[in-house]
């Protein structure tokens, strides 16, 4: 057997998708792969493969995201998909591929990189590739079924569940009108600018990103906006997952001005209704705004014991990563953890 590393080309897609399905850490259909890597508005990703006799046995990929970093717009390359065939683990496949990707990312101008690694890749990032730990991000949850809480505590799996049937009728909630969004436009660009004041460094919240990330996705997301008169004052995106025996709705994104508690409460009320009856809980990564967190607490959300690992690495000399928890804003939809 002779291993070689190569850059991804379309003729290897079927073998790559088969690897991801076989390893099981990341499930991407062919359509999802094309959407995520080929149609990303921030540019095509960096995908390196390990190949043995024509078979793809390892992959490390980075996607580009338009990012507001310390108030300045740039492009960051972020690791998003890694997998190594079980037969080849312990032979440095992932570390070799990731090192090549980081060199390519640095050459593209990405000043630094961050990610949320799984348990298997985390020690490789830290011990072999020189990444550093950043403050972990705690999930918040709103229980929707008492039986689900009991099952989770006893580690008993429940039913898969899901979101309710789509309802496109506008609703009045907390004095605002909440209605589905079919396509994002300039009004989201303006809202994203207002919301960014409370975010710190974050992936840019604009129509181009949201249309690609959620509305063009092969996966099922529900996008809706809160309106004060004719003005869009908030946006939420809801999805569903089944993990560890728990059927959970998740807020993939929540966008509102940092002091607009009413918009937050209206949006999370509607989000809970989207998954009520089919999910045990609704989870999210909370914004750093204290006003938003108070609104979430009033809506029944509370911190959980679950934290997501968060790590980073400078890609150029002289670049410093802000290690404060409040310096960063991420949502579950940024990397589609669920």
Short mmCIF file of C-alpha atoms in Angstrom, two decimals:
data_model
loop_
_atom_site.label_atom_id
_atom_site.label_comp_id
_atom_site.label_asym_id
_atom_site.label_seq_id
_atom_site.Cartn_x
_atom_site.Cartn_y
_atom_site.Cartn_z
CA UNK A 1 0.00 0.00 0.00
CA UNK A 2 1.24 3.48 -0.81
CA UNK A 3 -0.39 6.57 0.67
CA UNK A 4 -0.39 9.91 -1.11
CA UNK A 5 -1.96 13.26 -0.34
CA UNK A 6 -3.80 15.11 -3.08
CA UNK A 7 -6.08 18.10 -3.44
CA UNK A 8 -9.73 17.21 -3.96
CA UNK A 9 -11.06 17.02 -7.53
CA UNK A 10 -14.67 16.27 -8.56
CA UNK A 11 -13.94 12.78 -9.84
CA UNK A 12 -13.08 11.73 -6.27
CA UNK A 13 -16.38 12.95 -4.79
CA UNK A 14 -18.10 9.55 -4.68
CA UNK A 15 -15.15 7.96 -2.88
CA UNK A 16 -14.99 10.91 -0.45
CA UNK A 17 -18.72 10.80 0.35
CA UNK A 18 -18.39 7.05 0.91
CA UNK A 19 -15.56 7.65 3.39
CA UNK A 20 -17.64 10.18 5.36
CA UNK A 21 -20.54 7.74 5.52
CA UNK A 22 -18.25 4.89 6.56
CA UNK A 23 -16.52 6.82 9.33
CA UNK A 24 -19.79 8.27 10.56
CA UNK A 25 -18.44 11.43 12.22
CA UNK A 26 -19.87 13.61 9.45
CA UNK A 27 -22.73 12.70 7.16
CA UNK A 28 -22.74 14.59 3.85
CA UNK A 29 -24.74 13.55 0.84
CA UNK A 30 -23.43 14.38 -2.60
CA UNK A 31 -25.86 17.33 -2.82
CA UNK A 32 -24.77 18.60 0.59
CA UNK A 33 -21.11 18.38 -0.38
CA UNK A 34 -21.70 20.41 -3.55
CA UNK A 35 -23.72 23.01 -1.64
CA UNK A 36 -21.24 23.40 1.20
CA UNK A 37 -17.96 23.39 -0.73
CA UNK A 38 -18.78 24.39 -4.31
CA UNK A 39 -21.39 27.11 -3.75
CA UNK A 40 -20.09 28.85 -0.64
CA UNK A 41 -20.28 32.61 -1.41
CA UNK A 42 -17.01 33.16 0.49
CA UNK A 43 -15.16 30.94 -1.99
CA UNK A 44 -14.42 27.29 -2.64
CA UNK A 45 -13.02 25.39 0.29
CA UNK A 46 -9.64 23.74 0.80
CA UNK A 47 -10.09 19.97 0.71
CA UNK A 48 -7.09 17.64 1.04
CA UNK A 49 -7.35 13.89 0.65
CA UNK A 50 -5.27 10.89 1.62
CA UNK A 51 -5.52 8.22 -1.06
CA UNK A 52 -4.43 4.60 -1.07
CA UNK A 53 -4.65 2.76 -4.38
CA UNK A 54 -7.30 5.14 -5.66
CA UNK A 55 -9.45 4.85 -2.54
CA UNK A 56 -9.98 7.97 -0.38
CA UNK A 57 -9.06 6.95 3.17
CA UNK A 58 -8.72 10.38 4.79
CA UNK A 59 -9.96 13.94 4.41
CA UNK A 60 -9.35 17.29 6.05
CA UNK A 61 -11.34 20.26 4.79
CA UNK A 62 -11.52 23.97 5.51
CA UNK A 63 -14.27 26.34 4.43
CA UNK A 64 -14.00 30.10 4.05
CA UNK A 65 -16.27 32.46 5.97
CA UNK A 66 -16.58 36.20 5.57
CA UNK A 67 -15.77 37.33 9.10
CA UNK A 68 -15.88 40.51 11.13
CA UNK A 69 -12.61 40.07 13.05
CA UNK A 70 -11.95 42.73 15.69
CA UNK A 71 -14.22 45.05 13.71
CA UNK A 72 -12.47 44.50 10.37
CA UNK A 73 -13.97 42.37 7.61
CA UNK A 74 -11.74 39.54 6.40
CA UNK A 75 -11.97 35.93 5.28
CA UNK A 76 -11.20 33.08 7.67
CA UNK A 77 -10.51 29.50 6.65
CA UNK A 78 -12.15 27.17 9.19
CA UNK A 79 -11.75 23.36 9.57
CA UNK A 80 -15.18 21.83 9.07
CA UNK A 81 -14.90 18.19 7.97
CA UNK A 82 -12.26 15.68 9.03
CA UNK A 83 -12.31 11.91 8.81
CA UNK A 84 -9.84 9.03 8.65
CA UNK A 85 -10.70 5.43 7.83
CA UNK A 86 -10.35 3.30 10.96
CA UNK A 87 -7.77 1.07 9.24
CA UNK A 88 -5.36 4.02 8.90
CA UNK A 89 -5.69 5.79 12.24
CA UNK A 90 -2.54 6.38 14.25
CA UNK A 91 -0.42 6.90 11.12
CA UNK A 92 -0.50 10.71 11.03
CA UNK A 93 -3.00 10.95 8.18
CA UNK A 94 -5.12 13.73 9.65
CA UNK A 95 -2.22 15.80 10.99
CA UNK A 96 -0.48 15.68 7.60
CA UNK A 97 -3.59 16.76 5.72
CA UNK A 98 -4.45 19.50 8.21
CA UNK A 99 -0.94 20.93 8.11
CA UNK A 100 -1.17 21.17 4.32
CA UNK A 101 -4.55 22.89 4.62
CA UNK A 102 -3.24 25.43 7.14
CA UNK A 103 -0.38 26.33 4.81
CA UNK A 104 -2.89 26.83 1.97
CA UNK A 105 -5.16 28.88 4.23
CA UNK A 106 -2.28 31.13 5.28
CA UNK A 107 -1.32 31.62 1.64
CA UNK A 108 -4.92 32.64 0.89
CA UNK A 109 -4.66 35.46 3.45
CA UNK A 110 -6.54 33.95 6.38
CA UNK A 111 -4.86 35.55 9.44
CA UNK A 112 -5.94 32.85 11.88
CA UNK A 113 -8.28 29.91 12.19
CA UNK A 114 -10.66 28.59 14.85
CA UNK A 115 -12.85 25.51 15.15
CA UNK A 116 -14.92 23.28 17.44
CA UNK A 117 -13.19 19.87 17.29
CA UNK A 118 -14.65 16.51 18.16
CA UNK A 119 -13.11 14.35 20.88
CA UNK A 120 -10.99 12.38 18.40
CA UNK A 121 -9.43 15.33 16.56
CA UNK A 122 -9.00 17.61 19.58
CA UNK A 123 -5.74 16.12 20.95
CA UNK A 124 -4.21 16.13 17.46
CA UNK A 125 -4.99 19.81 16.98
CA UNK A 126 -3.54 20.69 20.40
CA UNK A 127 -0.55 18.36 20.71
CA UNK A 128 0.66 17.97 17.14
CA UNK A 129 -0.52 21.06 15.28
CA UNK A 130 0.06 23.79 17.85
CA UNK A 131 -3.52 24.99 18.37
CA UNK A 132 -4.54 26.60 21.66
CA UNK A 133 -7.57 26.17 23.87
CA UNK A 134 -10.07 29.04 23.92
CA UNK A 135 -12.97 29.40 26.38
CA UNK A 136 -15.54 26.69 25.80
CA UNK A 137 -19.06 27.74 24.87
CA UNK A 138 -21.94 26.52 26.99
CA UNK A 139 -25.21 25.37 25.44
CA UNK A 140 -28.49 26.68 26.79
CA UNK A 141 -31.72 24.70 26.57
CA UNK A 142 -35.43 25.11 27.07
CA UNK A 143 -37.09 21.81 28.06
CA UNK A 144 -40.29 21.15 26.12
CA UNK A 145 -41.29 17.77 27.56
CA UNK A 146 -40.79 16.61 31.14
CA UNK A 147 -40.56 13.04 29.91
CA UNK A 148 -37.62 14.03 27.72
CA UNK A 149 -35.73 15.47 30.68
CA UNK A 150 -36.30 12.27 32.65
CA UNK A 151 -35.19 10.07 29.74
CA UNK A 152 -32.05 12.16 29.27
CA UNK A 153 -31.18 11.90 32.98
CA UNK A 154 -31.66 8.12 32.85
CA UNK A 155 -29.86 7.90 29.48
CA UNK A 156 -32.85 6.28 27.83
CA UNK A 157 -33.40 7.07 24.14
CA UNK A 158 -36.65 8.63 23.02
CA UNK A 159 -38.41 8.88 19.69
CA UNK A 160 -36.75 10.66 16.77
CA UNK A 161 -39.51 13.27 16.49
CA UNK A 162 -39.12 16.36 14.32
CA UNK A 163 -40.54 19.76 13.49
CA UNK A 164 -44.23 20.35 12.95
CA UNK A 165 -45.76 20.85 9.51
CA UNK A 166 -44.87 24.19 7.95
CA UNK A 167 -47.29 27.03 8.73
CA UNK A 168 -46.86 30.18 6.66
CA UNK A 169 -49.50 32.22 8.47
CA UNK A 170 -48.07 35.35 10.20
CA UNK A 171 -48.46 35.47 13.98
CA UNK A 172 -48.65 38.31 16.49
CA UNK A 173 -46.20 37.68 19.35
CA UNK A 174 -45.15 40.20 22.01
CA UNK A 175 -46.47 43.06 19.92
CA UNK A 176 -44.52 42.06 16.79
CA UNK A 177 -45.52 40.20 13.66
CA UNK A 178 -43.54 37.01 13.10
CA UNK A 179 -43.71 35.47 9.64
CA UNK A 180 -41.73 33.04 7.46
CA UNK A 181 -38.94 34.37 5.23
CA UNK A 182 -38.68 32.92 1.73
CA UNK A 183 -35.58 34.91 0.72
CA UNK A 184 -33.30 37.32 2.58
CA UNK A 185 -32.58 40.76 1.16
CA UNK A 186 -31.13 44.16 2.03
CA UNK A 187 -33.15 44.43 5.23
CA UNK A 188 -31.14 41.57 6.74
CA UNK A 189 -27.91 43.36 5.76
CA UNK A 190 -29.08 46.39 7.76
CA UNK A 191 -30.18 44.25 10.72
CA UNK A 192 -26.87 42.38 10.68
CA UNK A 193 -24.99 45.67 11.02
CA UNK A 194 -27.12 46.72 14.00
CA UNK A 195 -26.75 43.33 15.65
CA UNK A 196 -22.96 43.20 15.11
CA UNK A 197 -22.46 45.88 17.77
CA UNK A 198 -23.10 43.20 20.39
CA UNK A 199 -21.20 40.34 18.84
CA UNK A 200 -17.44 40.77 18.94
CA UNK A 201 -15.72 38.76 16.19
CA UNK A 202 -18.25 36.76 14.16
CA UNK A 203 -19.20 35.43 10.75
CA UNK A 204 -20.88 38.29 8.89
CA UNK A 205 -24.67 38.17 9.18
CA UNK A 206 -25.92 39.22 5.75
CA UNK A 207 -28.42 38.12 3.11
CA UNK A 208 -25.86 36.42 0.90
CA UNK A 209 -24.62 34.23 3.75
CA UNK A 210 -28.09 33.39 5.11
CA UNK A 211 -29.55 32.57 1.70
CA UNK A 212 -26.71 30.13 1.03
CA UNK A 213 -26.40 28.77 4.56
CA UNK A 214 -30.08 28.11 5.24
CA UNK A 215 -32.46 28.68 2.34
CA UNK A 216 -30.28 26.99 -0.30
CA UNK A 217 -29.32 24.15 2.01
CA UNK A 218 -30.46 20.60 1.20
CA UNK A 219 -31.30 20.31 4.91
CA UNK A 220 -34.54 21.44 6.52
CA UNK A 221 -34.32 24.84 8.18
CA UNK A 222 -37.20 27.16 9.09
CA UNK A 223 -36.40 30.85 8.69
CA UNK A 224 -38.66 33.56 10.05
CA UNK A 225 -38.48 37.25 10.87
CA UNK A 226 -39.94 39.55 13.51
CA UNK A 227 -41.33 42.84 12.19
CA UNK A 228 -42.12 46.07 14.01
CA UNK A 229 -44.41 47.63 11.46
CA UNK A 230 -42.55 47.25 8.16
CA UNK A 231 -39.10 47.03 9.76
CA UNK A 232 -37.30 43.72 10.16
CA UNK A 233 -36.06 43.71 13.77
CA UNK A 234 -35.10 40.07 14.24
CA UNK A 235 -34.42 36.79 12.46
CA UNK A 236 -34.36 33.22 13.76
CA UNK A 237 -33.53 29.94 12.07
CA UNK A 238 -34.67 26.61 13.51
CA UNK A 239 -33.58 23.05 12.72
CA UNK A 240 -33.98 19.58 14.21
CA UNK A 241 -31.59 16.84 15.22
CA UNK A 242 -31.58 13.53 17.05
CA UNK A 243 -28.48 13.04 19.18
CA UNK A 244 -27.75 10.72 22.10
CA UNK A 245 -31.34 9.53 22.13
CA UNK A 246 -32.72 13.07 22.41
CA UNK A 247 -34.98 14.71 19.85
CA UNK A 248 -33.96 18.37 19.91
CA UNK A 249 -34.88 21.50 18.07
CA UNK A 250 -32.00 23.93 17.75
CA UNK A 251 -31.77 27.63 17.07
CA UNK A 252 -29.25 27.67 14.28
CA UNK A 253 -29.28 31.47 14.26
CA UNK A 254 -30.78 34.35 16.21
CA UNK A 255 -30.19 37.90 15.02
CA UNK A 256 -31.46 41.05 16.77
CA UNK A 257 -30.08 44.37 17.96
CA UNK A 258 -28.29 43.89 21.32
CA UNK A 259 -30.94 45.75 23.37
CA UNK A 260 -34.04 44.37 21.62
CA UNK A 261 -35.39 41.91 24.17
CA UNK A 262 -38.87 41.97 22.64
CA UNK A 263 -37.62 40.69 19.29
CA UNK A 264 -35.72 37.88 21.02
CA UNK A 265 -38.76 36.79 23.04
CA UNK A 266 -41.03 36.85 19.99
CA UNK A 267 -38.58 34.80 17.93
CA UNK A 268 -37.85 32.14 20.55
CA UNK A 269 -41.58 31.79 21.29
CA UNK A 270 -42.18 31.06 17.63
CA UNK A 271 -39.14 28.76 17.49
CA UNK A 272 -40.47 26.69 20.40
CA UNK A 273 -43.83 26.35 18.64
CA UNK A 274 -42.06 25.10 15.49
CA UNK A 275 -40.70 22.08 17.37
CA UNK A 276 -43.22 21.62 20.17
CA UNK A 277 -44.75 18.15 20.25
CA UNK A 278 -41.88 16.61 18.28
CA UNK A 279 -38.86 17.58 20.40
CA UNK A 280 -37.75 17.18 23.98
CA UNK A 281 -35.93 20.52 24.10
CA UNK A 282 -34.89 23.60 22.16
CA UNK A 283 -31.16 24.40 22.39
CA UNK A 284 -28.90 27.26 21.31
CA UNK A 285 -25.59 29.00 21.87
CA UNK A 286 -26.69 32.21 23.60
CA UNK A 287 -25.59 35.65 22.36
CA UNK A 288 -23.28 37.54 24.70
CA UNK A 289 -25.78 40.44 25.11
CA UNK A 290 -27.05 40.50 28.69
CA UNK A 291 -30.37 41.82 27.44
CA UNK A 292 -30.70 38.83 25.14
CA UNK A 293 -29.72 36.40 27.87
CA UNK A 294 -32.28 37.86 30.26
CA UNK A 295 -34.92 37.54 27.54
CA UNK A 296 -33.92 33.91 26.97
CA UNK A 297 -34.11 33.17 30.70
CA UNK A 298 -37.61 34.71 30.84
CA UNK A 299 -38.56 32.45 27.93
CA UNK A 300 -37.54 29.33 29.88
CA UNK A 301 -33.95 28.81 28.71
CA UNK A 302 -31.18 27.90 31.17
CA UNK A 303 -27.48 26.97 30.93
CA UNK A 304 -26.76 23.25 30.58
CA UNK A 305 -23.73 21.19 31.60
CA UNK A 306 -22.77 20.75 27.93
CA UNK A 307 -19.87 22.85 26.63
CA UNK A 308 -18.40 22.90 23.14
CA UNK A 309 -14.62 22.80 22.76
CA UNK A 310 -13.32 25.94 21.08
CA UNK A 311 -9.72 26.19 19.81
CA UNK A 312 -7.70 28.44 17.54
CA UNK A 313 -4.35 29.06 15.88
CA UNK A 314 -2.63 32.09 14.31
CA UNK A 315 -1.56 31.43 10.73
CA UNK A 316 0.85 34.38 10.40
CA UNK A 317 3.61 35.77 12.59
CA UNK A 318 2.42 38.67 14.72
CA UNK A 319 -1.25 37.63 14.70
CA UNK A 320 -2.79 37.31 18.14
CA UNK A 321 -6.01 35.46 18.98
CA UNK A 322 -8.25 37.19 21.51
CA UNK A 323 -8.72 34.55 24.20
CA UNK A 324 -11.61 36.24 26.02
CA UNK A 325 -14.96 34.42 25.84
CA UNK A 326 -16.77 37.70 25.15
CA UNK A 327 -14.55 38.39 22.13
CA UNK A 328 -16.38 35.84 19.96
CA UNK A 329 -19.92 35.16 18.78
CA UNK A 330 -20.95 31.86 17.21
CA UNK A 331 -24.22 30.08 16.60
CA UNK A 332 -25.01 26.40 16.15
CA UNK A 333 -25.61 27.10 12.47
CA UNK A 334 -22.14 28.48 11.85
CA UNK A 335 -20.67 25.00 11.76
CA UNK A 336 -23.90 22.96 11.72
CA UNK A 337 -22.87 21.02 14.81
CA UNK A 338 -26.20 19.24 14.98
#
